[in-house]
Structure formats: C-alpha cells, structure tokens
PDB file of C-alpha atoms and ligand atoms in Angstrom:
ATOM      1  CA  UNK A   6       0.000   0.000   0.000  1.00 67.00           C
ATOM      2  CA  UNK A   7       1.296   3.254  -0.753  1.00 71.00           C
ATOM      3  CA  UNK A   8       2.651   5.500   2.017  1.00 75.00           C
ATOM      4  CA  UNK A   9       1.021   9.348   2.195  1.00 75.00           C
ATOM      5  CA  UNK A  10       3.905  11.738   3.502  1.00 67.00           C
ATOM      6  CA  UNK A  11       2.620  14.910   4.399  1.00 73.00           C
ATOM      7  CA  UNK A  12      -0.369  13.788   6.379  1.00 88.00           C
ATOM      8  CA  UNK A  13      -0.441  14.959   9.731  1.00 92.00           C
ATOM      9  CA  UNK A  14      -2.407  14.635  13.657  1.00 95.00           C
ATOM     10  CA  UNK A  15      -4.661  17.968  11.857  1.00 93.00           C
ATOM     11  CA  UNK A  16      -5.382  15.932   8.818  1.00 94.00           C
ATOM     12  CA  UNK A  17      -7.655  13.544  10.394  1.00 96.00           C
ATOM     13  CA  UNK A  18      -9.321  15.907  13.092  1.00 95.00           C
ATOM     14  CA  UNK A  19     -12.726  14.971  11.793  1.00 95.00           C
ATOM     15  CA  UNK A  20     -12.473  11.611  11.226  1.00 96.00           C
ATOM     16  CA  UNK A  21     -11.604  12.015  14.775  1.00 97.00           C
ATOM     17  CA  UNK A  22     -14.656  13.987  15.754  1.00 97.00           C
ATOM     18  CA  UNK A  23     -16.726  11.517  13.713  1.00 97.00           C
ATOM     19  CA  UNK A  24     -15.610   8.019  15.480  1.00 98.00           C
ATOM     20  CA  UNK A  25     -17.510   6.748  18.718  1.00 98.00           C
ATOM     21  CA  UNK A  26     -13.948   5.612  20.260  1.00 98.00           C
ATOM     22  CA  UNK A  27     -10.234   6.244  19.599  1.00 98.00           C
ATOM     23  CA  UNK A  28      -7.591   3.856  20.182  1.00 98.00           C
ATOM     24  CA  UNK A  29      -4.088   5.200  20.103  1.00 98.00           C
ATOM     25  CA  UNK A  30      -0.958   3.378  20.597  1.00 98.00           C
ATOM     26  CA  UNK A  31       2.070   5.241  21.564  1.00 98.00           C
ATOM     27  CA  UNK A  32       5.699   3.675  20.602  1.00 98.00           C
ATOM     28  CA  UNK A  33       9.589   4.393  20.569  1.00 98.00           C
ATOM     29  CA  UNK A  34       9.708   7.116  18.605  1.00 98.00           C
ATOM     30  CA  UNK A  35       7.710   9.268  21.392  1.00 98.00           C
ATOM     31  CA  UNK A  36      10.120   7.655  24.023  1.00 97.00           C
ATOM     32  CA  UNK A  37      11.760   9.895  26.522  1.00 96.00           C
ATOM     33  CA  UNK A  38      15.066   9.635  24.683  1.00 95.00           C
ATOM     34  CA  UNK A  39      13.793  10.904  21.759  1.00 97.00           C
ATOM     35  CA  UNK A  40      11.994  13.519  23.127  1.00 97.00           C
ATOM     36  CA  UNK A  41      14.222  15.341  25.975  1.00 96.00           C
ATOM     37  CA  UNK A  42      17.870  15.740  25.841  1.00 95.00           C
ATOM     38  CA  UNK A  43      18.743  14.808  29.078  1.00 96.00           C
ATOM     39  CA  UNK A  44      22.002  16.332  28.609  1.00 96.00           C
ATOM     40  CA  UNK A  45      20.805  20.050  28.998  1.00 96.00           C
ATOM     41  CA  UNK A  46      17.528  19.524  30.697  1.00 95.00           C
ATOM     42  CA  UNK A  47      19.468  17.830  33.624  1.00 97.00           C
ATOM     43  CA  UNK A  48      22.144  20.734  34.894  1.00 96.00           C
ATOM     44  CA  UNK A  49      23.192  19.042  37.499  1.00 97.00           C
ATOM     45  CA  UNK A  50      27.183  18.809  38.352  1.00 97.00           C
ATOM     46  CA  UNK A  51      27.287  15.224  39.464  1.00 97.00           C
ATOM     47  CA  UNK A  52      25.213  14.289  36.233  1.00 98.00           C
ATOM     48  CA  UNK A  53      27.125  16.651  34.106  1.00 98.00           C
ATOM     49  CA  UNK A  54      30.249  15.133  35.533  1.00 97.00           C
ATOM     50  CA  UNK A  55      28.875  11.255  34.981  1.00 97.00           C
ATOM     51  CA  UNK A  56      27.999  11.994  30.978  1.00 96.00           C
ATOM     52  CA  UNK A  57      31.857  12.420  30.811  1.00 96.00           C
ATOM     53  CA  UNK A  58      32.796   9.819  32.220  1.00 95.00           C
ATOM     54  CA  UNK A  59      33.505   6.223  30.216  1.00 93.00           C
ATOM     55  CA  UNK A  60      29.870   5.291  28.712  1.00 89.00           C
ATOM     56  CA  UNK A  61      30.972   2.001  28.652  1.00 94.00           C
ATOM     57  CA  UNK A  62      30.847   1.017  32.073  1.00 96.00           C
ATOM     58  CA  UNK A  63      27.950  -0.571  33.902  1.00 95.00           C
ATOM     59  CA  UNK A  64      28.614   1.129  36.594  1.00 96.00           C
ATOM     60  CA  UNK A  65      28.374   4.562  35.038  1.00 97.00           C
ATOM     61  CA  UNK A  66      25.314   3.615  33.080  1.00 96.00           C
ATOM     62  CA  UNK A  67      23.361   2.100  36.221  1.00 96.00           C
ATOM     63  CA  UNK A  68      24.317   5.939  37.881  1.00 97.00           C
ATOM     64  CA  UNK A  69      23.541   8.459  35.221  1.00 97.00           C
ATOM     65  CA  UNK A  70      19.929   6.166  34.505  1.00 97.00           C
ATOM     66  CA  UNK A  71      19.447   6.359  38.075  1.00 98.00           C
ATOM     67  CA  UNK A  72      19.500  10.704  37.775  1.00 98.00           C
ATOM     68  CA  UNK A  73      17.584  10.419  33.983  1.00 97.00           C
ATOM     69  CA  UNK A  74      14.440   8.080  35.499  1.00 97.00           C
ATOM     70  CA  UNK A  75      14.341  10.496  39.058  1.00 97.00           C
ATOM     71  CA  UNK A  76      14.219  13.341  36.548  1.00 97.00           C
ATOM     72  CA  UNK A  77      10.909  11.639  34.820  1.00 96.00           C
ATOM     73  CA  UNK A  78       9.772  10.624  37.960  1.00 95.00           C
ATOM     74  CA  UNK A  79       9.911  14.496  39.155  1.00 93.00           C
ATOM     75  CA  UNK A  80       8.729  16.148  35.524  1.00 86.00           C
ATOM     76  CA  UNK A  81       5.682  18.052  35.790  1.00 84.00           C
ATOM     77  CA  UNK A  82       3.460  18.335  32.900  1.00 90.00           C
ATOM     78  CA  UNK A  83       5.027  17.418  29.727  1.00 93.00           C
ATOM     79  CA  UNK A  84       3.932  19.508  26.242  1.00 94.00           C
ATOM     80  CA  UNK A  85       4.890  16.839  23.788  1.00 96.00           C
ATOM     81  CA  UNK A  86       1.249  15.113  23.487  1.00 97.00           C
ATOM     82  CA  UNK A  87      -0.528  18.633  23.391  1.00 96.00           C
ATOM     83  CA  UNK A  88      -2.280  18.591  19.791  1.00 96.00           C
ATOM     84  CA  UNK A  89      -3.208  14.689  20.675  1.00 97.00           C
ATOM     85  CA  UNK A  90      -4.886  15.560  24.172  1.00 97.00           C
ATOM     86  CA  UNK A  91      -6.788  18.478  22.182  1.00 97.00           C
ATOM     87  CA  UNK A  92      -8.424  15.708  19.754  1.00 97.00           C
ATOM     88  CA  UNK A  93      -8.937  13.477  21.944  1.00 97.00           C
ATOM     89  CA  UNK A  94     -10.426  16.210  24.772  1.00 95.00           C
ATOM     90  CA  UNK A  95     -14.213  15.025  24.949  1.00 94.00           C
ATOM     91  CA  UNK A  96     -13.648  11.817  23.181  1.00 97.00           C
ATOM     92  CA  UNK A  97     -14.255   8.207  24.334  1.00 98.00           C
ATOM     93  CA  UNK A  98     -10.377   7.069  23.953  1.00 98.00           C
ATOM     94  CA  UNK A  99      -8.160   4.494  25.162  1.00 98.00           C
ATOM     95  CA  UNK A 100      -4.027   4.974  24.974  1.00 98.00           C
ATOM     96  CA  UNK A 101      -1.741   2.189  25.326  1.00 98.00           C
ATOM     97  CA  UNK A 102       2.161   2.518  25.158  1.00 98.00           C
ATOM     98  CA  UNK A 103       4.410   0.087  24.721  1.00 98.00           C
ATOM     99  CA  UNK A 104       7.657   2.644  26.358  1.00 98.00           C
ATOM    100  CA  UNK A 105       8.599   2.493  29.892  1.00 97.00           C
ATOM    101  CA  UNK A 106       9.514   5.884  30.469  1.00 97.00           C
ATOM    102  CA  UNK A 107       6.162   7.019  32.127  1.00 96.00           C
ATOM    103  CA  UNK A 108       5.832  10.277  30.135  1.00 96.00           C
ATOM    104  CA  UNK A 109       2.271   9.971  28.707  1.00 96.00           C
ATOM    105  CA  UNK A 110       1.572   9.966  32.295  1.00 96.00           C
ATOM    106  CA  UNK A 111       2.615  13.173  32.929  1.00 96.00           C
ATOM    107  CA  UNK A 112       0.829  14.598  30.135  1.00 96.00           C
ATOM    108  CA  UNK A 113      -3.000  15.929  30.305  1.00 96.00           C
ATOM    109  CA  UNK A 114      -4.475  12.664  28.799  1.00 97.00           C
ATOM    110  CA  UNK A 115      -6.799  10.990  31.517  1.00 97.00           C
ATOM    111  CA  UNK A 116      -4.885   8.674  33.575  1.00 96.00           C
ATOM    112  CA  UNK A 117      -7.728   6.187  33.878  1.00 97.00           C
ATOM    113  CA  UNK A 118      -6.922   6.141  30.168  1.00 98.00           C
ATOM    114  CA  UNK A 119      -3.659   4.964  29.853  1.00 98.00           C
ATOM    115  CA  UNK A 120      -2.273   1.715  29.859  1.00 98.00           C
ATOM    116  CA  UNK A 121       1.902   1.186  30.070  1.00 98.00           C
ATOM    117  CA  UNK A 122       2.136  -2.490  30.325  1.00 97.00           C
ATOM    118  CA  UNK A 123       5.960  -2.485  29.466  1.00 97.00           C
ATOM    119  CA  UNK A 124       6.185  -0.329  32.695  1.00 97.00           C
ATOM    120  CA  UNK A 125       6.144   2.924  34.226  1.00 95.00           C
ATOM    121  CA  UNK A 126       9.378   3.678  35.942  1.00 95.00           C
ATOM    122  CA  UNK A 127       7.712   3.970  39.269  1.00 96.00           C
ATOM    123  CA  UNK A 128       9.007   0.789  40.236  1.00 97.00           C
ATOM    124  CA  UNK A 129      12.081  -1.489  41.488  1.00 98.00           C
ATOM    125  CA  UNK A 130      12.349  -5.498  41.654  1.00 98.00           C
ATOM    126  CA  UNK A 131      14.144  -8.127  42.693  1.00 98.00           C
ATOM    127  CA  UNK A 132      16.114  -9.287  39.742  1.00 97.00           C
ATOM    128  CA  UNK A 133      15.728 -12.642  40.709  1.00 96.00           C
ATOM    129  CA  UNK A 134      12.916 -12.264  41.355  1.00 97.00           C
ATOM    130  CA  UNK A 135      12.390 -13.911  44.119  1.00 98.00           C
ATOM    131  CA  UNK A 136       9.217 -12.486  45.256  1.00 97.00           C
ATOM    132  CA  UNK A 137       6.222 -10.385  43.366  1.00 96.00           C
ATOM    133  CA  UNK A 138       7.515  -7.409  46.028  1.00 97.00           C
ATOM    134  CA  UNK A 139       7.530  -3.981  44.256  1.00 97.00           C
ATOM    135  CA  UNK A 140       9.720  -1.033  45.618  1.00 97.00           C
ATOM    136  CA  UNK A 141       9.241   2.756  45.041  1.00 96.00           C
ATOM    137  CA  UNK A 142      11.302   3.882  42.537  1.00 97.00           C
ATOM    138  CA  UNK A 143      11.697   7.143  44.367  1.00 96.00           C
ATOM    139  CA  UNK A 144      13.110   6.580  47.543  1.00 94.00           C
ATOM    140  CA  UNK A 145      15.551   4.371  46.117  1.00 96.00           C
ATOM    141  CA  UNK A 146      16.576   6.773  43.363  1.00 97.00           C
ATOM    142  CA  UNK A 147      16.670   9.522  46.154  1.00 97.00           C
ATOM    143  CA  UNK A 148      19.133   7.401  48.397  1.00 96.00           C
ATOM    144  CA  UNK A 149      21.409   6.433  45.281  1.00 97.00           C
ATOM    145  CA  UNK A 150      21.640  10.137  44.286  1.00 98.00           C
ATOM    146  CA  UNK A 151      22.467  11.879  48.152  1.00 98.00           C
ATOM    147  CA  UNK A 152      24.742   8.254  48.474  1.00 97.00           C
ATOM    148  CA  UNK A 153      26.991   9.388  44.922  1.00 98.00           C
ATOM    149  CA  UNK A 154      27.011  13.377  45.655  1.00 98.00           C
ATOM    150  CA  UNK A 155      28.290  13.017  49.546  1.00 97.00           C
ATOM    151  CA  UNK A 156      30.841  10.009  48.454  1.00 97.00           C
ATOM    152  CA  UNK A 157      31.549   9.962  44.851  1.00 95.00           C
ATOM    153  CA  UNK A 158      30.724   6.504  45.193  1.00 96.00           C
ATOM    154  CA  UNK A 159      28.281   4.439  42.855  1.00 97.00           C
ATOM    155  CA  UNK A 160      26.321   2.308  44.958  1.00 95.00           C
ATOM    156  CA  UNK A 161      23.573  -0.325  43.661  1.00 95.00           C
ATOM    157  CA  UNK A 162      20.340  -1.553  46.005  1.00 96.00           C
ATOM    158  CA  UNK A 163      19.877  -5.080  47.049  1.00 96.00           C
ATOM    159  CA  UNK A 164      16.552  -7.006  47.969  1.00 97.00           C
ATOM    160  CA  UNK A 165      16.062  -6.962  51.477  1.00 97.00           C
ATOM    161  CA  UNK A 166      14.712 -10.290  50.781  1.00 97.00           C
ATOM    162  CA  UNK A 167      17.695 -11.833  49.182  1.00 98.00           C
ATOM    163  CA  UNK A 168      20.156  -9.665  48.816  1.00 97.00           C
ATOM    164  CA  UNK A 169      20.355  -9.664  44.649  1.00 97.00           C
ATOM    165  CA  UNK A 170      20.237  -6.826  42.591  1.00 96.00           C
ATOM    166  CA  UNK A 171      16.991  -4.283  42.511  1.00 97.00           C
ATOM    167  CA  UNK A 172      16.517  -3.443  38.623  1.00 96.00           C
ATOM    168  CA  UNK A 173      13.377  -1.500  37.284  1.00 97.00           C
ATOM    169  CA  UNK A 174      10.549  -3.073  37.166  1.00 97.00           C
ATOM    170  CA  UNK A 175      10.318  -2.465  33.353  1.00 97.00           C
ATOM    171  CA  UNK A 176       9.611  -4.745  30.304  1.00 96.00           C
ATOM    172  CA  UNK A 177      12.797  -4.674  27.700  1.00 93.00           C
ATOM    173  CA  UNK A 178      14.581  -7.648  25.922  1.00 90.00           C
ATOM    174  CA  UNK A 179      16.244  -8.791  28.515  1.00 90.00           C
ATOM    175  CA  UNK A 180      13.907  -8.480  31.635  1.00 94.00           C
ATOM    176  CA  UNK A 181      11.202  -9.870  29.834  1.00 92.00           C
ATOM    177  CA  UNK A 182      11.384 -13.935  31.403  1.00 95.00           C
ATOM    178  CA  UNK A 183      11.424 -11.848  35.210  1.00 97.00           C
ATOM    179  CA  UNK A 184       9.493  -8.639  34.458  1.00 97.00           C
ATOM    180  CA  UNK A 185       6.574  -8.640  37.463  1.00 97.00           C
ATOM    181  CA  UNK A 186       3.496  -7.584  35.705  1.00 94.00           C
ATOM    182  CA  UNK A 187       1.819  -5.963  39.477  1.00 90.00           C
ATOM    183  CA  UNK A 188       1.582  -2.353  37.940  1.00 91.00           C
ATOM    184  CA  UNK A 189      -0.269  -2.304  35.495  1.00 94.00           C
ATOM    185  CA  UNK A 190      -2.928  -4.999  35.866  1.00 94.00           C
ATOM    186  CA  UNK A 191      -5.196  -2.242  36.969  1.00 96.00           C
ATOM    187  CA  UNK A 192      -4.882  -0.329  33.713  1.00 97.00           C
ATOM    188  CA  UNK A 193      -4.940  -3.261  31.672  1.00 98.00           C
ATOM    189  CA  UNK A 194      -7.622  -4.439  33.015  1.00 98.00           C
ATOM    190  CA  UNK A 195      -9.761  -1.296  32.401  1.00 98.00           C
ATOM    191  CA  UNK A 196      -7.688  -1.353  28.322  1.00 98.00           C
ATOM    192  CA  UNK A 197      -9.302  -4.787  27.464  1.00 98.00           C
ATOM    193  CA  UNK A 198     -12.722  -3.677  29.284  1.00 98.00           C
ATOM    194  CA  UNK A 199     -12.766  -0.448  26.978  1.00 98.00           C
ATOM    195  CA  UNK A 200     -11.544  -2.804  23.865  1.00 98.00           C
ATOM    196  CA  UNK A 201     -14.830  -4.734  24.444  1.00 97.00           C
ATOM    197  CA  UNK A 202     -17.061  -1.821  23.795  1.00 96.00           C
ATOM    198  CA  UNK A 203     -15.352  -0.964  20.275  1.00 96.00           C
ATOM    199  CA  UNK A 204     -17.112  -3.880  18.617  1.00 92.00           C
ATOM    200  CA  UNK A 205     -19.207  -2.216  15.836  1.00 91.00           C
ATOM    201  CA  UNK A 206     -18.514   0.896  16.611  1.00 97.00           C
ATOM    202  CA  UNK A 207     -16.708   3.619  14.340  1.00 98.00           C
ATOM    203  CA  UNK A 208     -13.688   3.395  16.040  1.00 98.00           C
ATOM    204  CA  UNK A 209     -10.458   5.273  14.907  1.00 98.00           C
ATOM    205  CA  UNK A 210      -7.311   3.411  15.373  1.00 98.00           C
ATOM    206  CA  UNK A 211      -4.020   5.845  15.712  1.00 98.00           C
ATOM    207  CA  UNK A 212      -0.709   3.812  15.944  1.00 98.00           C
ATOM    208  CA  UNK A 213       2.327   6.496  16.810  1.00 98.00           C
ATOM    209  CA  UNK A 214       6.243   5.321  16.212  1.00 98.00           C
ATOM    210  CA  UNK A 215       5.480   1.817  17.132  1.00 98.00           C
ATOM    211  CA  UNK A 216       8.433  -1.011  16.107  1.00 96.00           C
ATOM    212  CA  UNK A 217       8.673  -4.528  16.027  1.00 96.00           C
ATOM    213  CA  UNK A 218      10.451  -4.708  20.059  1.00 94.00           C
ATOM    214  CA  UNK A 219       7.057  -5.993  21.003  1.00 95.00           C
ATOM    215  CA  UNK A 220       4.581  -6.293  17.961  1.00 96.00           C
ATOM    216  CA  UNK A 221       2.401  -8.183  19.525  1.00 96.00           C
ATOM    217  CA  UNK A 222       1.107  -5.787  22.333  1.00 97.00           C
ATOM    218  CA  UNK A 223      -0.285  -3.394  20.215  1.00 98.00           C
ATOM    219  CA  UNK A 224       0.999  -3.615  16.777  1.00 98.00           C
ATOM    220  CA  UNK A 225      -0.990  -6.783  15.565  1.00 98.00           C
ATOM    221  CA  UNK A 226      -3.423  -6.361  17.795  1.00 98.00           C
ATOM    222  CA  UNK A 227      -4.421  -3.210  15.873  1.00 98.00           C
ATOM    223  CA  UNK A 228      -3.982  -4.759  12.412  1.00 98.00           C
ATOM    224  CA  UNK A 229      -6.474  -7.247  13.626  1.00 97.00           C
ATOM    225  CA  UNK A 230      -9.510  -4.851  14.981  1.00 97.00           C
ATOM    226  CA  UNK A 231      -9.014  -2.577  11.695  1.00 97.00           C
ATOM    227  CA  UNK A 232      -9.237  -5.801   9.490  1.00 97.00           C
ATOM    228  CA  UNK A 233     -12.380  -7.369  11.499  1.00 96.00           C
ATOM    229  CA  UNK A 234     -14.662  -4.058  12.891  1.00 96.00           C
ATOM    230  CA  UNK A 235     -15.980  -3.432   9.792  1.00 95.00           C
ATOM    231  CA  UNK A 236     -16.511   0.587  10.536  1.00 96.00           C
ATOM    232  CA  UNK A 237     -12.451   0.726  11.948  1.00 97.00           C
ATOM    233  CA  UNK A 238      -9.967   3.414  10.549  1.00 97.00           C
ATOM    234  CA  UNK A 239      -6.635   3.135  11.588  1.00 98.00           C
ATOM    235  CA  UNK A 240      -3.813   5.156  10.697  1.00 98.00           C
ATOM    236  CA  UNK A 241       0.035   3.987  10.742  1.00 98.00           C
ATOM    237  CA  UNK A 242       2.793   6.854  11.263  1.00 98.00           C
ATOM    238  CA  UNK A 243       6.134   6.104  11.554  1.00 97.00           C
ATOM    239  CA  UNK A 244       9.480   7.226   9.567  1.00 96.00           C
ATOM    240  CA  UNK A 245      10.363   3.628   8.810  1.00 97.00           C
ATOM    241  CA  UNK A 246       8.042   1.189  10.062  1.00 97.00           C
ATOM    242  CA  UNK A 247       4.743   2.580   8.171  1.00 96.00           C
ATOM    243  CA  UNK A 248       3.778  -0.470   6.090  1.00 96.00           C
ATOM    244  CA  UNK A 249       0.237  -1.756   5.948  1.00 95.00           C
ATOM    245  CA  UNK A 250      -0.691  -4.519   3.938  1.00 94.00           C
ATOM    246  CA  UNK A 251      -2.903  -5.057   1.369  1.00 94.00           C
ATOM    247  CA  UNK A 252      -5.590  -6.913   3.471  1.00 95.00           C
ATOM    248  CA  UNK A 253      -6.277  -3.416   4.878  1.00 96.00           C
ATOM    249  CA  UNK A 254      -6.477  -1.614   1.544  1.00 92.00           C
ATOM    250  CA  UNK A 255      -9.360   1.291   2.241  1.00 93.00           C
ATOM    251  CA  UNK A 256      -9.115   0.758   5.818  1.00 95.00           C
ATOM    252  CA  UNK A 257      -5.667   2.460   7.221  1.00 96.00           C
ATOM    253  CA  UNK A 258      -3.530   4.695   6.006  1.00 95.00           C
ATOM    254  CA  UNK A 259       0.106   4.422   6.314  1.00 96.00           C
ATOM    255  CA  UNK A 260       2.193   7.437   6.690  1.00 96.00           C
ATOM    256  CA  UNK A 261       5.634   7.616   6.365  1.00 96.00           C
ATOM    257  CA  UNK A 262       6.860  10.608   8.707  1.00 96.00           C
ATOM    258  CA  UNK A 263       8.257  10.196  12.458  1.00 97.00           C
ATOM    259  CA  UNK A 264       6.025  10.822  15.082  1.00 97.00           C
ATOM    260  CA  UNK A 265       7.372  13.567  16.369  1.00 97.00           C
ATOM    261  CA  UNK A 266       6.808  16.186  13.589  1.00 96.00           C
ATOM    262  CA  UNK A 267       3.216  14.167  13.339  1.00 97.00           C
ATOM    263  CA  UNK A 268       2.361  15.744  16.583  1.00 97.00           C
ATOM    264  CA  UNK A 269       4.278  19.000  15.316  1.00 95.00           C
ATOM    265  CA  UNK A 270       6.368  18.719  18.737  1.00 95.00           C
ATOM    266  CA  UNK A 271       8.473  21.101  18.321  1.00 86.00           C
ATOM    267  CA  UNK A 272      12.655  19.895  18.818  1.00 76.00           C
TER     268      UNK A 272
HETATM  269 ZN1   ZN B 307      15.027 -10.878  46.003  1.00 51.01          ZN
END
C-alpha cells in the first residue's frame, strides 16, 4: 500500500470527531530519549560530571539512569502530546504505550486512560525475582543520588529479601522472562474492558512510532480490529516502520513521517 507523507495529527481531526472511540498506541519514537535531551535539561554537576565519564561502564550507566528516570519521575506536565490531548479532549479514547519511560503519564491525557504495560518507571524489583515485592522507585533513586554526591561513590540496592540486585521493574529484551506484571494490571484491566465496547462501533485506530520490540502488544493487535470491525480506521505513522498490507487496503492509512513532527512537537 502506498505511504502518504505529508499527512499529519490535523489531517484527520474529523475523522476524529466523527468516530464513537479512539484507540491510540504510543511507541519508541515518542520515548523519553527521543523527546528530551537529558544532557541540557538535567544541569546538574554530578550528572554533568557522569555523561563524561567512560559510557561504557555498567557502573556509570546504572548511575547516570538512576539521575535520567528520578528526573521523569519528578517532571511536571510534559507539552509533547498537546495537539493529541486536544483531539482526543471530549472523546471516548483508550491509549496504550508500549515505552517504559512514564511520560504519557505526565501529560494531560486521563490517567484512567492509559495503559503502560511495558512499565512505568515507578518501580524497582528483585532481579531474581524472588518475590512479586515492588519497591518505590523514588526513595531508592533519592538514596542512590544523596549516596553518589556526599561520596563519589556508585552504589547499587539489594533485595532486602535476598540480597540480589533491585533493577526497574520495566519490560525490555532482557527483563522480559522476570518482568513482574503488578503495575499495570489495573490499567490493563480497564484497556481490554474499553476494547470490548469498540465492537461495531466507528472506532479510529491511531498507531504512533510503534516497532517490532514488542509487535504483539499493540501492533498486531491493531492490524487485527481494523481488518475485522468493519466501521475501523486506523492510521500507521512512523518514519520507517509505516507499512500496511494489502488486506487493509481502504481501511488504514500508512504514513511515512516520524512521530514527532506528526504531533508538530516542536525539537
Ligand atoms: Zn530478592
């Protein structure tokens, strides 16, 4: 199917305005790497001092992650999903995201609409695990942080059950065989409740910078409601990833153009 280029987020305000429900999927190229450069938006010494340092090292990594998440953690509202929260303002709609950053939570989308199954950042585990135990992301970030700038000393935090490693209780490639899914069962939950409803109903399917890391979270998924509601829309945008195939000829568009300058976020 050909790809449309210059469509943009404005281009299909009343399609929009038209459908019942709106499904939007939000993927990597609306992370929080591609969006904020940590670099200048985080000023401080210790983490200025750290992106200097040998980016090799684990231990470096682990420290200057540790200052990047508390930073998310701690961001008021972002701006980056502006234009979609004003099409979606007074609309039945349902946003899943397949990042772990936490970011579309700190945007003014409704938080009982939003679903991060991949993980939030608010989180630690047991990299075991060896228990279903979930720890605050924030008081452990707080302690690593005051721990480095009084002793210029990396530390890392241990189960108090066991004793191994805490990681972030995020999804990625190689947490997925121990990533605890306690979250975001709640949200989920609510996501495949609110899927149920969109049978037969005009329901317009937005799919934003999603990959192949995990296709079958939202990626498929969406394929397969355009394909089989017979009053679906759904619209592909990424720079690379845009293909559709033919089975959804008249049903989706696919347009090739990153995310980013979809949403006309400004960088
Ligand atoms: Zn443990």
């Amino acid at each position: 199917m050909k790809a449309k280029e210059r469509h943009m987020l404005k281009d299909y305000v009343s399609r929009i305005q038209d459908a019942d429900l709106v499904l939007v999927g939000i993927g990597p190229e609306l992370s929080a790497y591609e969006l904020i450069d940590f670099k200048t938006e985080i000023q401080n010494e210790h983490y200025q001092k750290l992106l200097r340092m040998d980016e090799e090292d684990k231990d470096v990594i682990w420290m200057r992650q540790a200052y990047e998440r508390h930073y998310l953690l701690n961001h008021s509202q972002v701006p980056y999903f502006k234009k979609l929260e004003e099409v979606l303002d007074q609309k039945d709609y349902f946003v899943i995201t397949s990042n772990n950053d936490g970011l579309i939570f700190h945007s003014g989308l409704d938080k009982n609409r939003l679903t991060a199954p991949c993980g939030s950042g608010d989180f630690f585990q047991c990299k075991g695990p060896c228990s279903e135990q979930l720890y605050p992301a924030e008081l452990g970030l707080e302690d690593l942080i005051r721990h480095y700038e009084t002793t210029g000393k990396i530390e890392h935090l241990e189960c108090p059950k066991c004793g191994a490693p805490l990681v972030y209780n995020i999804r990625t490639e190689d947490t997925k065989s121990t990533y605890i899914e306690g979250a975001y069962l709640n949200s989920w939950a609510a996501y495949t409740k609110w899927l149920q409803t969109t049978l037969n109903k005009k329901l317009f399917i937005l799919e934003l910078g999603e990959g192949f890391g995990v296709p079958g979270l939202f990626r498929w998924p969406f394929e397969k409601m355009a394909f089989y509601n017979e009053k679906a829309y759904m619209v592909r945008v990424n720079r690379t990833l845009y293909q559709i195939g033919e089975e959804l000829k008249g049903k989706a568009d696919a347009v090739k153009m990153d995310s980013k300058d979809f949403l006309e976020i400004e960088r």
